[in-house]
Coordinates of C-alpha atoms in Angstrom, one line a residue:
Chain A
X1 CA 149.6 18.6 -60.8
X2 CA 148.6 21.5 -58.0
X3 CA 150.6 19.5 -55.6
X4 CA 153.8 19.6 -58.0
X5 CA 153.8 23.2 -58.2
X6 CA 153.4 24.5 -54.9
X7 CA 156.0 21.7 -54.1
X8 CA 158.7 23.2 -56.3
X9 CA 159.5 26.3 -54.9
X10 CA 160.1 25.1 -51.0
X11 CA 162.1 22.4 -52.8
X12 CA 164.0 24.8 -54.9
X13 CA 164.7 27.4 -52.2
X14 CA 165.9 24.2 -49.8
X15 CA 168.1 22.9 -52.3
X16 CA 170.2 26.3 -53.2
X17 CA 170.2 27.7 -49.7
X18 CA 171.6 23.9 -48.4
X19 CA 174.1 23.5 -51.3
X20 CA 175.4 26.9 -50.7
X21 CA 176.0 26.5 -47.0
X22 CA 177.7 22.8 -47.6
X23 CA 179.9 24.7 -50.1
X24 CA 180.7 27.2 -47.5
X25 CA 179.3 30.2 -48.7
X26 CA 178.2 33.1 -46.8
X27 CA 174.4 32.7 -47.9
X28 CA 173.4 35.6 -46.4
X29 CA 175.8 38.3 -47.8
X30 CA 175.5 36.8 -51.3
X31 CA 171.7 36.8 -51.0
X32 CA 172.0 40.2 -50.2
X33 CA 174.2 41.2 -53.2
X34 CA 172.2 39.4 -55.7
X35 CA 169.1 41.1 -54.5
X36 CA 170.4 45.1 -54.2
X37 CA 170.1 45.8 -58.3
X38 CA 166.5 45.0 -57.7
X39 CA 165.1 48.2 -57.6
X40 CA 167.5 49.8 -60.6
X41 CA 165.9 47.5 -62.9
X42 CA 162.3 47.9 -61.7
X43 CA 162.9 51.4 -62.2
X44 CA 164.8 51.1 -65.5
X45 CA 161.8 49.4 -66.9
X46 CA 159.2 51.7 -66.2
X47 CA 159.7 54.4 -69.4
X48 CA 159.2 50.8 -71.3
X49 CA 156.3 49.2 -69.6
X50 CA 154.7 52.5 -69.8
X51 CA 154.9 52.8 -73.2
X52 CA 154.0 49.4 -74.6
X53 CA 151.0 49.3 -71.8
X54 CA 149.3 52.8 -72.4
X55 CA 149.4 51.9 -76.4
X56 CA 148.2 48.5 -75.8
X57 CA 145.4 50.0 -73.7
X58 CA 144.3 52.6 -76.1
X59 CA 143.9 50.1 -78.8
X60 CA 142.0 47.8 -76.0
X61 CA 139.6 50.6 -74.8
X62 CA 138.8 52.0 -78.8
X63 CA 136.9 48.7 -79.4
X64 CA 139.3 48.3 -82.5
X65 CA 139.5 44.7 -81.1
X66 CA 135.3 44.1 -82.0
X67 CA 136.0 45.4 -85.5
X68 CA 139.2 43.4 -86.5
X69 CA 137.3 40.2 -84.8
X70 CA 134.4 40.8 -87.1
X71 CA 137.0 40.7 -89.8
X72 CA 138.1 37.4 -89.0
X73 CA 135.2 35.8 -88.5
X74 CA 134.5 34.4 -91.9
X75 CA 138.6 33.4 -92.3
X76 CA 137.6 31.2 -89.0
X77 CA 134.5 29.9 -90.5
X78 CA 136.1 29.1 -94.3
X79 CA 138.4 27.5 -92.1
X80 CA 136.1 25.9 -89.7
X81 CA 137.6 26.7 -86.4
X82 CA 135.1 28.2 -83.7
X83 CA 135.6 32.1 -83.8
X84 CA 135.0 32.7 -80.4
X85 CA 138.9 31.4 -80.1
X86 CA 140.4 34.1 -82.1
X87 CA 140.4 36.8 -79.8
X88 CA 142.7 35.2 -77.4
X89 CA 145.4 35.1 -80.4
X90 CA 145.2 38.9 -80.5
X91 CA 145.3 39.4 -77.2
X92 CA 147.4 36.8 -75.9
X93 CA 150.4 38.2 -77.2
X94 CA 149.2 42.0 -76.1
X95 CA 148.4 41.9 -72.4
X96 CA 148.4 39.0 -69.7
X97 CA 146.0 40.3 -67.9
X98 CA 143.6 40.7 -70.6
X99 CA 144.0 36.9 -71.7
X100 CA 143.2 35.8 -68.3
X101 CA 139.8 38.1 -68.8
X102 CA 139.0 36.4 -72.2
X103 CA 139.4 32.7 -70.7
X104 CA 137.7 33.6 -67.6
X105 CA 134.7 34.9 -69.8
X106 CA 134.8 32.2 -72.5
X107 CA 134.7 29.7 -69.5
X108 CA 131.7 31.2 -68.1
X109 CA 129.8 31.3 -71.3
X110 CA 130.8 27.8 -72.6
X111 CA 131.9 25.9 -69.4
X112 CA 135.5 24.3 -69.2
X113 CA 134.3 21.2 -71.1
X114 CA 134.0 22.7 -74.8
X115 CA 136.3 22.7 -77.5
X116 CA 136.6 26.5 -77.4
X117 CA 137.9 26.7 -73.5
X118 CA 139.8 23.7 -74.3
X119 CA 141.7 25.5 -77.6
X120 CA 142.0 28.6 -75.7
X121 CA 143.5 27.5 -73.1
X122 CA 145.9 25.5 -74.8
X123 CA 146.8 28.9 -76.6
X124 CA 147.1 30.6 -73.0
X125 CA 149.4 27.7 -71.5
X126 CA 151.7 27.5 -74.9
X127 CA 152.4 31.2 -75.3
X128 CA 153.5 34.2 -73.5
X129 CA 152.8 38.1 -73.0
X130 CA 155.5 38.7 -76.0
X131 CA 154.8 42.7 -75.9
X132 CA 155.5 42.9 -72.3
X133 CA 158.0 40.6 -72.3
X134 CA 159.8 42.5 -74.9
X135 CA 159.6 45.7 -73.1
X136 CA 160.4 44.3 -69.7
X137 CA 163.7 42.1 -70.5
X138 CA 164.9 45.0 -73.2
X139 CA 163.5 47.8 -70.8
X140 CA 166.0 46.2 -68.1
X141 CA 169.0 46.7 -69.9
X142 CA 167.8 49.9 -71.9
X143 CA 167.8 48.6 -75.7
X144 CA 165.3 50.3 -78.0
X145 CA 166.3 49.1 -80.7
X146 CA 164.9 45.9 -80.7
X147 CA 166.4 44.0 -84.4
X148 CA 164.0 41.4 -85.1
X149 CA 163.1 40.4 -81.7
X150 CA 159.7 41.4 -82.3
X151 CA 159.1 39.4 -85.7
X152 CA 160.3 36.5 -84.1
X153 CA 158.3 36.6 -80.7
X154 CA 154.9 37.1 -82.7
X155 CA 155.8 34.8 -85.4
X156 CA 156.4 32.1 -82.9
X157 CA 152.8 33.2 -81.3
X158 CA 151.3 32.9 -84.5
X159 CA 152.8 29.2 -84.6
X160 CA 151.6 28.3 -80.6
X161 CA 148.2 29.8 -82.0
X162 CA 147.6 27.8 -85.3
X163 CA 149.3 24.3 -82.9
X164 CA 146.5 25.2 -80.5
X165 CA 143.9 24.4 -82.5
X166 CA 145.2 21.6 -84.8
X167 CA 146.5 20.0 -81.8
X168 CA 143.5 20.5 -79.4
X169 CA 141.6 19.2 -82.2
X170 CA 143.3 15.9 -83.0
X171 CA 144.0 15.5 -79.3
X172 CA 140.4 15.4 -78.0
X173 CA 138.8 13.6 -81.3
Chain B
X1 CA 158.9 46.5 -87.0
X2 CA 158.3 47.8 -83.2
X3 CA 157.7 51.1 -83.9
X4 CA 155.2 50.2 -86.6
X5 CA 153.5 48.1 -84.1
X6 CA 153.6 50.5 -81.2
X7 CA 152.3 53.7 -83.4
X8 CA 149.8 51.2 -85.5
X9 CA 148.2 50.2 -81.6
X10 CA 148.1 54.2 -80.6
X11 CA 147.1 55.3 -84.0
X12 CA 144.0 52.4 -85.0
X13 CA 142.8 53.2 -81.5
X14 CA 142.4 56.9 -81.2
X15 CA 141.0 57.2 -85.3
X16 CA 138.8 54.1 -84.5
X17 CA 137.5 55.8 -81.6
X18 CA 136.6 59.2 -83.5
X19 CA 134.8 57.2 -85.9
X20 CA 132.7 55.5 -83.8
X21 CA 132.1 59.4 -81.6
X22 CA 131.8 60.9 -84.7
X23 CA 129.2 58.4 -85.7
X24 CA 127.4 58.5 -82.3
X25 CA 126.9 62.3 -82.8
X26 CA 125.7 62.0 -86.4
X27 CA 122.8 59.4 -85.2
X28 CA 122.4 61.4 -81.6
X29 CA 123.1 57.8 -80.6
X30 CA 122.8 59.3 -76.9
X31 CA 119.8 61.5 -77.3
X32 CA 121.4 64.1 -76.3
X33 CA 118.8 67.3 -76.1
X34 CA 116.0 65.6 -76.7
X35 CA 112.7 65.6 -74.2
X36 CA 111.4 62.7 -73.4
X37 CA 107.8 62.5 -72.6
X38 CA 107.5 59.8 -69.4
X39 CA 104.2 58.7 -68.2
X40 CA 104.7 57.4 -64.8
X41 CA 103.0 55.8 -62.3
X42 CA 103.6 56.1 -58.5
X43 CA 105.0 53.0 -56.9
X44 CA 103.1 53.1 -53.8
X45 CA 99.4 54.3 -56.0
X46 CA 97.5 55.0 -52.6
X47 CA 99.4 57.1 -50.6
X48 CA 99.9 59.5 -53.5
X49 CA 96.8 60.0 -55.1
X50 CA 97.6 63.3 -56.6
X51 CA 100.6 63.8 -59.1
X52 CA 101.3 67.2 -58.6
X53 CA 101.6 66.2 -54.7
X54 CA 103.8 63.4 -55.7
X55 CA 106.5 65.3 -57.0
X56 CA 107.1 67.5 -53.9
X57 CA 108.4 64.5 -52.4
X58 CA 111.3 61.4 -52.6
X59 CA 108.8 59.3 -54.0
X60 CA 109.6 56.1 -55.8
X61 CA 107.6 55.9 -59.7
X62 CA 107.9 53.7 -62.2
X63 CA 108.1 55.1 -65.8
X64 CA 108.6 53.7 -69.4
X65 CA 111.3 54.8 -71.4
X66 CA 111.6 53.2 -75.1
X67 CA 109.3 50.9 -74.4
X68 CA 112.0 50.0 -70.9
X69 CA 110.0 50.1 -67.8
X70 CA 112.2 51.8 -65.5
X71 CA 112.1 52.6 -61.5
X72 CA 112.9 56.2 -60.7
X73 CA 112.7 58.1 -57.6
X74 CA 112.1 62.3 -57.5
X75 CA 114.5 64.2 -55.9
X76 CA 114.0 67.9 -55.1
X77 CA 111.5 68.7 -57.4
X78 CA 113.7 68.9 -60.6
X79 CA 115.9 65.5 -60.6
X80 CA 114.4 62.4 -61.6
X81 CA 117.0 59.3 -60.2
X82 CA 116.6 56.2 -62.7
X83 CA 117.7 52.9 -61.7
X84 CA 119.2 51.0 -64.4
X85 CA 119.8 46.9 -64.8
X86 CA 121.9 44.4 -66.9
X87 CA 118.5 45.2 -69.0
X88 CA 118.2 48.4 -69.5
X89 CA 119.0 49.7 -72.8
X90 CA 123.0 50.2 -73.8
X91 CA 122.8 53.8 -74.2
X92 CA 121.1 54.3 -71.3
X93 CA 123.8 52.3 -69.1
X94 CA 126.7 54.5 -71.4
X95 CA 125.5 57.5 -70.0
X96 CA 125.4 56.5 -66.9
X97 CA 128.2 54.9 -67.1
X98 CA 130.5 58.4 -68.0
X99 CA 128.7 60.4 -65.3
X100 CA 129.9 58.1 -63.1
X101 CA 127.7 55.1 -62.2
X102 CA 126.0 52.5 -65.3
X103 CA 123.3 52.0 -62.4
X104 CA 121.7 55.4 -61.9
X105 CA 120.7 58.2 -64.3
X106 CA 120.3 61.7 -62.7
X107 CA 117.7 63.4 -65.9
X108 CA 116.4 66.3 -65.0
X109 CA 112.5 67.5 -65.1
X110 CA 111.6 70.1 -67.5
X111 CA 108.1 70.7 -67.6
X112 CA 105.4 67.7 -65.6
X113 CA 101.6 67.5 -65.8
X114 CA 99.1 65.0 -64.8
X115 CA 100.7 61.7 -65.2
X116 CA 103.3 62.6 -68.0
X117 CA 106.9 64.5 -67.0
X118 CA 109.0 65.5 -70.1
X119 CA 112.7 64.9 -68.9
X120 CA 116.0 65.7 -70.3
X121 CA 118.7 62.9 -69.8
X122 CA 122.2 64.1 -68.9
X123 CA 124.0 64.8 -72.0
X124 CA 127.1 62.9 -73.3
X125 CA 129.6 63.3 -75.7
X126 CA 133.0 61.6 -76.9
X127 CA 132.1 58.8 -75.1
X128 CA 135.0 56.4 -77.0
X129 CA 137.5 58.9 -76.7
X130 CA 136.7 59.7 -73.1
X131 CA 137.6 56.1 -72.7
X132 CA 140.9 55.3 -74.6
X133 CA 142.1 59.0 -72.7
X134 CA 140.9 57.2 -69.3
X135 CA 142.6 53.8 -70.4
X136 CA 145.8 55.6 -71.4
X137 CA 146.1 57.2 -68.3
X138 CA 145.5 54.4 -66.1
X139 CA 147.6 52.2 -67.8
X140 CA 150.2 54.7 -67.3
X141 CA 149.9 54.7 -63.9
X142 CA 149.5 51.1 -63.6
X143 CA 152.9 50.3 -65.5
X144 CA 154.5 52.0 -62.8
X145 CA 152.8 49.6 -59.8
X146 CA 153.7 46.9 -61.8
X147 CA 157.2 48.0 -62.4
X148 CA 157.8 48.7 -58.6
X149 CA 155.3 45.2 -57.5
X150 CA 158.4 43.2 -59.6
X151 CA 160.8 44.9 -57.1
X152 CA 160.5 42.1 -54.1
X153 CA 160.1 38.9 -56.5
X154 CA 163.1 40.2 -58.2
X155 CA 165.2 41.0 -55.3
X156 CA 164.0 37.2 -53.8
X157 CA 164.9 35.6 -56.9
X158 CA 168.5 37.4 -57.8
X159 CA 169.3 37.0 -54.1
X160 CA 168.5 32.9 -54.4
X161 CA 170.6 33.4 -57.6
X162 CA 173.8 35.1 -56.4
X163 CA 173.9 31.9 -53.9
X164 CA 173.2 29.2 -56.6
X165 CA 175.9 30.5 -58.7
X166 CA 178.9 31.5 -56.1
X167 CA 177.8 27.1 -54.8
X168 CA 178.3 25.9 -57.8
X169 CA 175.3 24.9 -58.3
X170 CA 174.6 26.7 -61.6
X171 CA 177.3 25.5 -63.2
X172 CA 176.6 21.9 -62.5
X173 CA 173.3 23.1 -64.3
X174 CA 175.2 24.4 -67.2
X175 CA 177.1 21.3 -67.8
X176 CA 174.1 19.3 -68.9
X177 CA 172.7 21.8 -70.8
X178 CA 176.0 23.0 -72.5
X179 CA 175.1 21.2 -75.8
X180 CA 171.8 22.9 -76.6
X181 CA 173.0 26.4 -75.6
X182 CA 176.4 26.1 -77.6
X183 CA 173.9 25.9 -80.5
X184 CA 171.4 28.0 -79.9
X185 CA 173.8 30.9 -78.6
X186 CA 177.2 30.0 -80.5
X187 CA 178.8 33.4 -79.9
X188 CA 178.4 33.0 -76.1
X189 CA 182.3 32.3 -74.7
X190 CA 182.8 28.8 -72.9
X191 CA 182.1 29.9 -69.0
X192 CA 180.4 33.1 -69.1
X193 CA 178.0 33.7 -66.8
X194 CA 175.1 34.2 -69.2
X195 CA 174.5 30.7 -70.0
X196 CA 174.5 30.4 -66.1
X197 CA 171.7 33.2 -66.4
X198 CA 170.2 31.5 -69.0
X199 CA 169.8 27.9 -68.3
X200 CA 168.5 28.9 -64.9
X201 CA 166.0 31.1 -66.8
X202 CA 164.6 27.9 -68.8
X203 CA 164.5 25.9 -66.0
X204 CA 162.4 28.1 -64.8
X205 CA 159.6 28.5 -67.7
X206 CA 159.8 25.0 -68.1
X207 CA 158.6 24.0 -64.1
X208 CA 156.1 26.8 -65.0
X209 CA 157.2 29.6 -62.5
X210 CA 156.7 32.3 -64.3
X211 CA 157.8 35.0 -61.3
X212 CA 161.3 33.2 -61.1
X213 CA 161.6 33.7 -64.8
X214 CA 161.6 37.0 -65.3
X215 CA 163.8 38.1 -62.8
X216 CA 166.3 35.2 -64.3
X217 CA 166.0 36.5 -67.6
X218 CA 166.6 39.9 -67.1
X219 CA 169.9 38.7 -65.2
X220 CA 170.9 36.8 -68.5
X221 CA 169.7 39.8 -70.7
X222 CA 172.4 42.1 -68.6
X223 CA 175.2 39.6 -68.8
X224 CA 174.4 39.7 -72.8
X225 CA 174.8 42.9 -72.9
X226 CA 178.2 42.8 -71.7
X227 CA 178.8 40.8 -74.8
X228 CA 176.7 43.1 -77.1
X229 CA 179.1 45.7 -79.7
X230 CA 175.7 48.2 -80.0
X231 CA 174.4 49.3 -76.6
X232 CA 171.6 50.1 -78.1
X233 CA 170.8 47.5 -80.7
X234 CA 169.8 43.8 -79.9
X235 CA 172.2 41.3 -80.4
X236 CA 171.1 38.1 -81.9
X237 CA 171.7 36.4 -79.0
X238 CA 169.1 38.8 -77.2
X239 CA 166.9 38.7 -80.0
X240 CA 166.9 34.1 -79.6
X241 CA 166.7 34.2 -75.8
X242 CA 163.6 36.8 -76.1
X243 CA 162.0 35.0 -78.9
X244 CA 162.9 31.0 -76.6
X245 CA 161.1 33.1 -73.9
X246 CA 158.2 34.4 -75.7
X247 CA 157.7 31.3 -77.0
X248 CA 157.3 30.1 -73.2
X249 CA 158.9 26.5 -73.1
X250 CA 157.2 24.5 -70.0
X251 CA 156.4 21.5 -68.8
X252 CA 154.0 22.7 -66.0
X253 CA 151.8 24.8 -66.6
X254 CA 151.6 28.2 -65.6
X255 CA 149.9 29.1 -62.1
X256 CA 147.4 31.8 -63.5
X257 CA 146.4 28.6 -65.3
X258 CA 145.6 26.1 -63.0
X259 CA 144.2 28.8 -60.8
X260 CA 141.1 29.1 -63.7
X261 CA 140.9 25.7 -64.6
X262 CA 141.8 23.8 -61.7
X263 CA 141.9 19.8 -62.2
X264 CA 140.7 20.5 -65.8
X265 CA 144.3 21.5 -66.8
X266 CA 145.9 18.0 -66.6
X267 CA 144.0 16.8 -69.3
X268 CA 145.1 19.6 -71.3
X269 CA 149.2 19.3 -70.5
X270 CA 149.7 17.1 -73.5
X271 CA 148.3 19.5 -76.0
X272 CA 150.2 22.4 -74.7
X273 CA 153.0 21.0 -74.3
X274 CA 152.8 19.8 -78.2
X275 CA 151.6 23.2 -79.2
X276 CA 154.2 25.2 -76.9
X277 CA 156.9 23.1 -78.6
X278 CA 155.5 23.7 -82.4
X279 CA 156.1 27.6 -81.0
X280 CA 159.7 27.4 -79.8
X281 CA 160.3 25.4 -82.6
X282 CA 159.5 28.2 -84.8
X283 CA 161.0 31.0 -82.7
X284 CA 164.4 29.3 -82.5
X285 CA 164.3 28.5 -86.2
X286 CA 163.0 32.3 -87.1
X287 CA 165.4 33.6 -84.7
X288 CA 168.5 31.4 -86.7
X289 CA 167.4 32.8 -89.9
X290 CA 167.0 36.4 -89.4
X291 CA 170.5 35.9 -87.8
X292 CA 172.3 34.2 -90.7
X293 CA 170.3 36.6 -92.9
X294 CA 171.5 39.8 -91.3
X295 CA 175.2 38.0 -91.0
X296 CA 175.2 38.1 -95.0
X297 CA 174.1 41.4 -95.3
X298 CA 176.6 42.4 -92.4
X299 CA 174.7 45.3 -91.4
X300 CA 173.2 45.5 -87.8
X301 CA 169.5 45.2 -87.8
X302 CA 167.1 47.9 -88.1

């Protein structure tokens, strides 16, 4: 599997660049002219990314988190999943680098083989940073209104998160 | 529903964090003002035989706090440097912890006589909002370096693009994958270059390459917007191919992944690749709806 996916992007990069000069094209200059609007959209971005991150990071650093955890705690238990998964649902969808702190920790407190890492990581590997995502691809092309991107992205979330468990479950029983 | 989510984040934090401050000062959770009585006892018993004489000099002591024993070396007569550990109690670490290191607590001497010192510890206040203002602004600054850190992947990846699409090569791409895009995107025209942009940007989250993606998808977020009637406003195409990426369709899984799990993760493919599906599934099929529902209310979405 680790072989695979270092393997891809040599292969990748070999295929395009080698198609492109058997079709004649001047690699080189195109390469060039697909890479200049880099930096626009970088910078474009940033009003976004700074606003989605510093409110994500407020909510993160109030402990807000601890609270709406405790909360959900007895929903977990009346529906006996472990609770221990639940904060990678909140977080998953919030910041990336935060979900790779919560798997990190939950594999050092219950080791890679229990149920918990296994569910959470599931939910890590079957969902994405929908917040930053949001504010990255809409930041890009300046949209602020967002329709019901948002609704969609974290309903879907909510979907990977509740498949996570039922499907961990059945999977490893 | 974004601004309700992005004020709902800002507002839960800073009100949940008064609470808790305003709680911490009710309780004096830090013991702030108070004198605490110490008794003490030099590290190194012989060489100091006299107390008095021990405080004229960096000596090391040990002294009980709470109940903690604690090691603590004098400093100038007045300052009292105590060593903290995963152990010591929580308060103790917080206030260490906002005046700048959780390991060390600079509490100064007010009074000493034989044996006992009554200390003050370093006051502290607003210790939860101290925090969410620190977060804030480091998160600030952090959006930027990321922001500017996408700038070489990005270039790398649109450059490798331009090249795939001037061969050829991306439309071959297309061609295969024409069906499922005609219905998830039906207002896309025959051969525009977005579901060029798009396609690519799949293939991508699929083989798991989640640096490739990105850059991809902003590409086929611009060459929507050349479709789009409200600059402003996302169009329902927008809103699927955000809600197709969110969902993060793969195959592979994603580096970060393997890079915590390691061989652990091939056991777990099968399960995420079941549960991503069950997500997309419900992203494309949420995405449809809102779209025919806001098609028979013709009125662009709020």
């Amino acid at each position: 599997m680790q072989q695979l996916s270092s393997l891809i992007i040599p292969l990748l990069v070999l295929g395009i660049i080698s198609y492109g000069v058997f079709k004649r094209i001047a690699v080189y200059e195109e390469f060039i002219d697909g890479a200049k609007s880099a930096f626009s959209i970088a910078v474009n971005i940033i009003p976004y990314l700074v606003a989605m991150l510093f409110a994500i990071a407020i909510f993160r650093a109030s402990g807000a988190l601890t609270l709406l955890l405790n909360l959900l705690t007895p929903v977990a238990n009346f529906l006996s999943f472990p609770a221990e998964v639940i904060p990678m649902g909140i977080i998953r969808p919030l910041t990336g680098s935060g979900s790779v702190g919560v798997l990190a920790e939950l594999i050092n407190t219950h080791g890679e083989d229990s149920i918990i890492v296994k569910i959470t990581a599931v939910m890590f590997g079957s969902t994405e940073t929908t917040l930053y995502v949001l504010a990255v691809y809409f930041g890009a092309i300046k949209i602020n209104k967002t329709a019901y991107a948002v609704q969609a992205g974290l309903i879907a979330d909510f979907a990977g998160f509740v498949a996570a468990i039922l499907v961990t479950y059945w999977y490893f029983s | 529903m974004l601004n309700k989510i992005w004020a709902g984040l800002i507002l839960t934090g800073i009100l949940f964090a008064l609470g808790q401050d305003i709680n911490d000062e009710l309780q004096n959770t830090f013991q702030n003002g108070v004198i605490h009585p110490v008794a003490f006892t030099p590290v190194n018993e012989q060489r100091h035989s006299s107390p008095l004489n021990l405080l004229a000099e960096n000596v090391q002591v040990t002294l009980l706090i709470d109940e903690y024993k604690l090691i603590a070396a004098i400093k100038n007569h007045q300052h009292l440097h105590i060593k903290l550990d995963q152990q010591s109690p929580q308060y103790l670490q917080d206030i260490g912890a906002l005046h700048g290191d959780k390991n060390i607590i600079i509490a100064s001497i007010v009074s000493k006589d034989d044996r006992q010192l009554n200390i003050l510890l370093p006051e502290l206040h607003w210790r939860k909002l101290r925090a969410v203002t620190q977060a804030a602004f480091d998160m600030a600054e952090f959006a930027v370096k990321l922001a500017i850190g996408l700038v070489g992947i990005m270039a790398l990846w649109l450059g490798l693009m331009q090249i795939a699409e001037k061969s050829g090569m991306v439309n071959c791409l297309v061609k295969w994958v024409r069906p499922v895009l005609r219905w998830l995107f039906p207002n896309i025209p025959n051969n525009h270059p977005a579901l060029g942009s798009i396609s690519l940007n799949m293939t991508a989250n699929i083989l798991g390459l989640g640096n490739a993606a990105t850059p991809l998808g902003i590409k086929a977020m611009q060459q929507l917007q050349e479709l789009n009637p409200h600059k402003n406003t996302a169009s329902d195409e927008m809103c699927m191919f955000l809600a197709l990426n969110t969902s993060s369709v793969q195959l592979l899984p994603p580096v970060t992944l393997i890079a915590l799990m390691g061989t652990q993760v091939s056991e777990l493919m099968i399960p995420i690749i079941l549960a991503t599906s069950c997500s997309t599934i419900v992203a494309v099929s949420v995405a449809k709806l809102y779209a025919r529902t806001n098609k028979q209310n013709s009125e662009p979405g709020k």
